[in-house]
Short mmCIF file of C-alpha atoms in Angstrom, two decimals:
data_model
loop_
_atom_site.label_atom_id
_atom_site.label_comp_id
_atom_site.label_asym_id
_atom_site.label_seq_id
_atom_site.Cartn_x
_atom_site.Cartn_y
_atom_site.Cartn_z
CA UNK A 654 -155.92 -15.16 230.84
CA UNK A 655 -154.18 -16.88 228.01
CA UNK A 656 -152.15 -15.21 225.39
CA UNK A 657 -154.57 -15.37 222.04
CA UNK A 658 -152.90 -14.87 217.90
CA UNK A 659 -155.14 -13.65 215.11
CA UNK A 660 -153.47 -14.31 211.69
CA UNK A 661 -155.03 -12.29 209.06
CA UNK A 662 -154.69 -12.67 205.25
CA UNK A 663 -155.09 -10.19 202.88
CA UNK A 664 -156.12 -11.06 199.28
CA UNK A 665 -158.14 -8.35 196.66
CA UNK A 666 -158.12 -4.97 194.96
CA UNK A 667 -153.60 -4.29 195.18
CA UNK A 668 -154.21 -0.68 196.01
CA UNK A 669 -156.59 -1.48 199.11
CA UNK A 670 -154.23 -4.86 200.36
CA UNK A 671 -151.33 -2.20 200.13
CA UNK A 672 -153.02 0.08 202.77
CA UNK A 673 -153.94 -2.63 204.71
CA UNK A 674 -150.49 -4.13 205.12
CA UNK A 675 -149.21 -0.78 205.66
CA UNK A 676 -151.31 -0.17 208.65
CA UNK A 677 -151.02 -3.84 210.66
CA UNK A 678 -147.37 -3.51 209.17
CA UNK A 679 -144.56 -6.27 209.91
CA UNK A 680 -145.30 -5.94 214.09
CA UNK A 681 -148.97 -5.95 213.74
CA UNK A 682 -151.33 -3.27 214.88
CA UNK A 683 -150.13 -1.14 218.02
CA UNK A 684 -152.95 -1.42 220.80
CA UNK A 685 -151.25 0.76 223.62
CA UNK A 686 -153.77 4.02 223.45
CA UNK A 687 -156.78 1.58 223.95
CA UNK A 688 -155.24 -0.75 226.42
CA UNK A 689 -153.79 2.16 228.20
CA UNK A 690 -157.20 3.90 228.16
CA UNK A 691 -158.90 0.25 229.69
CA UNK A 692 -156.03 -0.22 232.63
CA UNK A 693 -156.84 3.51 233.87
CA UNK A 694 -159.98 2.72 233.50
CA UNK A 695 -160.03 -0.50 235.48
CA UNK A 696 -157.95 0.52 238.25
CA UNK A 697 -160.14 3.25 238.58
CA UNK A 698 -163.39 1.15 238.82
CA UNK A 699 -161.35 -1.30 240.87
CA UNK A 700 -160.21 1.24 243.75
CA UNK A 701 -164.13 3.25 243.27
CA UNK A 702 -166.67 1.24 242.78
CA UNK A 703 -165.97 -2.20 243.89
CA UNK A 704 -165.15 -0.76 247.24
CA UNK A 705 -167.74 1.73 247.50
CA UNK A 706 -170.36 -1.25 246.53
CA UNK A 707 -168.17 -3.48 248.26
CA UNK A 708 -168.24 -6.08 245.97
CA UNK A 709 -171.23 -5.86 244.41
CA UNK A 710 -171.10 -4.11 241.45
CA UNK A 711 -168.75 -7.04 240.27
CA UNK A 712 -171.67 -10.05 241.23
CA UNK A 713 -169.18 -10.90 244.04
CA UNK A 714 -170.68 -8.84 247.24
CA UNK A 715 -168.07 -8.92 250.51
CA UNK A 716 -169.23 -10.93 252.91
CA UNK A 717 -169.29 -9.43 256.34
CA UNK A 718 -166.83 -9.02 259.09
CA UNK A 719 -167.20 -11.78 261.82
CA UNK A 720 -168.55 -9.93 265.15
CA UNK A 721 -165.16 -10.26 267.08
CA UNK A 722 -162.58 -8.40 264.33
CA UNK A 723 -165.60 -5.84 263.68
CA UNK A 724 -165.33 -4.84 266.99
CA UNK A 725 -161.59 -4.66 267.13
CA UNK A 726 -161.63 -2.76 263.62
CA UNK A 727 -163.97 -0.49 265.17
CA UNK A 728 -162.23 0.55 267.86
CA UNK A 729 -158.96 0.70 266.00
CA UNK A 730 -160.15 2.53 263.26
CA UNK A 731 -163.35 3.90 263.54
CA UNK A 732 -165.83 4.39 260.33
CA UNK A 733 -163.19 2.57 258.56
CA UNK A 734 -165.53 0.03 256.19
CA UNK A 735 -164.34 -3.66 255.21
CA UNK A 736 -160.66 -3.82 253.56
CA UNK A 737 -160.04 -0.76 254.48
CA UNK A 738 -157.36 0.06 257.17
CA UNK A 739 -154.79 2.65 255.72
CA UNK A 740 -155.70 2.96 252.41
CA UNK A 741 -152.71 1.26 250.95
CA UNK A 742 -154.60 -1.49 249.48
CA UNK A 743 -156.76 0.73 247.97
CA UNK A 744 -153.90 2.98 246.50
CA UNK A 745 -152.19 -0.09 244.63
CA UNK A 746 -154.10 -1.09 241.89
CA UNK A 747 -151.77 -0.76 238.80
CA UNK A 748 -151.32 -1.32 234.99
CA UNK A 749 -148.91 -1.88 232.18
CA UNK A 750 -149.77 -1.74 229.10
CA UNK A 751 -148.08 -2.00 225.90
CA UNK A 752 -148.83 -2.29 221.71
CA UNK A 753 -150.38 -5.58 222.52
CA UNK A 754 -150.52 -6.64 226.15
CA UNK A 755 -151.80 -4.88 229.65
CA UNK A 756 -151.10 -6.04 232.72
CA UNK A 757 -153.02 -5.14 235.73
CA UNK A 758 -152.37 -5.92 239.36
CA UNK A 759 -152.30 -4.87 243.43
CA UNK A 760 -148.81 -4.29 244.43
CA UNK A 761 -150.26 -4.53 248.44
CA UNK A 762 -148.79 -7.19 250.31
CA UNK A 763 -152.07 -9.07 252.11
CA UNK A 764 -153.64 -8.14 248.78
CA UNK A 765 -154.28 -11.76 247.26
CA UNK A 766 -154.90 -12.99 250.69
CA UNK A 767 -158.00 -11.20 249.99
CA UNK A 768 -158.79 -11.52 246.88
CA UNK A 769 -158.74 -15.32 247.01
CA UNK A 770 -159.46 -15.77 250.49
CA UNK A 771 -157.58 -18.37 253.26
CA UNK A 772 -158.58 -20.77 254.87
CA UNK A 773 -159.72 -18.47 258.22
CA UNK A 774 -160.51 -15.21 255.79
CA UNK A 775 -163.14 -15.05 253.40
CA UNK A 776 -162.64 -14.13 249.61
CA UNK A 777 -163.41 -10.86 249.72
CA UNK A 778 -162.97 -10.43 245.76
CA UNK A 779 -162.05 -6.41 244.55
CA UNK A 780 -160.23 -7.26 240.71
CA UNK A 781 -162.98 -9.07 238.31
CA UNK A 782 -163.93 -8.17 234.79
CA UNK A 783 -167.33 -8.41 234.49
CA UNK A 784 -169.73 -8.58 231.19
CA UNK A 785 -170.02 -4.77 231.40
CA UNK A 786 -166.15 -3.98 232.30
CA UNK A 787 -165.46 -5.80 229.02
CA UNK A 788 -167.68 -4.53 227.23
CA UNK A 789 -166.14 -0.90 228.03
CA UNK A 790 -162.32 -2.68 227.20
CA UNK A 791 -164.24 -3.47 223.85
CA UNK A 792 -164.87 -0.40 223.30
CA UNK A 793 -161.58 1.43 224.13
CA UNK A 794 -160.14 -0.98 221.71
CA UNK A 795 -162.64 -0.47 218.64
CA UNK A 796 -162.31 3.30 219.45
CA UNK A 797 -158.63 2.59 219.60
CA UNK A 798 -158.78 0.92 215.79
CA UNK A 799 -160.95 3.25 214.37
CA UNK A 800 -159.13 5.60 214.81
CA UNK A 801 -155.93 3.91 213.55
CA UNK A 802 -157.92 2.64 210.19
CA UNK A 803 -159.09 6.53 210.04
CA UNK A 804 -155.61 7.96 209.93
CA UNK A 805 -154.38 5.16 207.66
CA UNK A 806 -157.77 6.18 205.01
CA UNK A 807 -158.49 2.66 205.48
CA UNK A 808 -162.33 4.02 206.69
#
């Protein structure tokens, strides 16, 4: 995703554009609760749902294992469903978020290999931000600024 600026201007009643520049002050308005809230709340969904659906739930549903590696998985580690071996993958979605920026990723080695598929593995895709995941980063971040503009008597 590209990095995005909003420049605002302020122009009116002196008392009200005094409040306002005192809560977006000189580094602009700090966005780390509601980012923060939105990476644990991704990496959540991420490691939960999209593997429990397997796929699915993101518009992007796994396609299955061919018949040979099924069998081999199988006997290897039985009940274990697609993507799925130790659990590491699983275990390494992460975040990092800051006033204005979060960062979210799988620290597991074959990780991408998945995600994107190869040329003998399909894409088997587990980090995607669907209409409804954004719509729930929306509203960390509203709930995030709210708040802010509450404490600031801006609301």
């Amino acid at each position: 995703m590209a990095d995005s600026d909003i420049t605002v201007t302020i122009q009116g009643d002196k008392e009200l554009v005094a409040k306002l520049k005192g809560f977006i002050g000189s580094d602009g308005v700090n966005l780390k609760r509601g980012l923060g809230a939105s990476g644990l709340y991704l990496t959540k969904f991420f490691s939960g749902e999209v593997f429990a659906s397997r796929g699915g739930v993101i518009g992007k549903p796994w396609p299955r294992l061919n018949d040979s590696y099924a069998a081999w998985k199988a006997r290897r580690w039985p009940g274990r469903p697609p993507l799925i071996q130790s659990g590491e993958m699983l275990r390494s979605f992460q975040f990092k978020d800051s006033a204005r920026k979060l960062e979210l990723w799988n620290s597991s080695d074959h990780f991408q290999f998945h995600q994107d598929g190869t040329k003998h593995m399909p894409q088997r895709m587990m980090m995607r931000i669907d209409q409804q995941r954004a719509a729930r980063v929306v509203k960390y971040m509203i709930g995030d600024i709210t708040e802010q503009m509450d404490k600031a008597d801006l609301l």
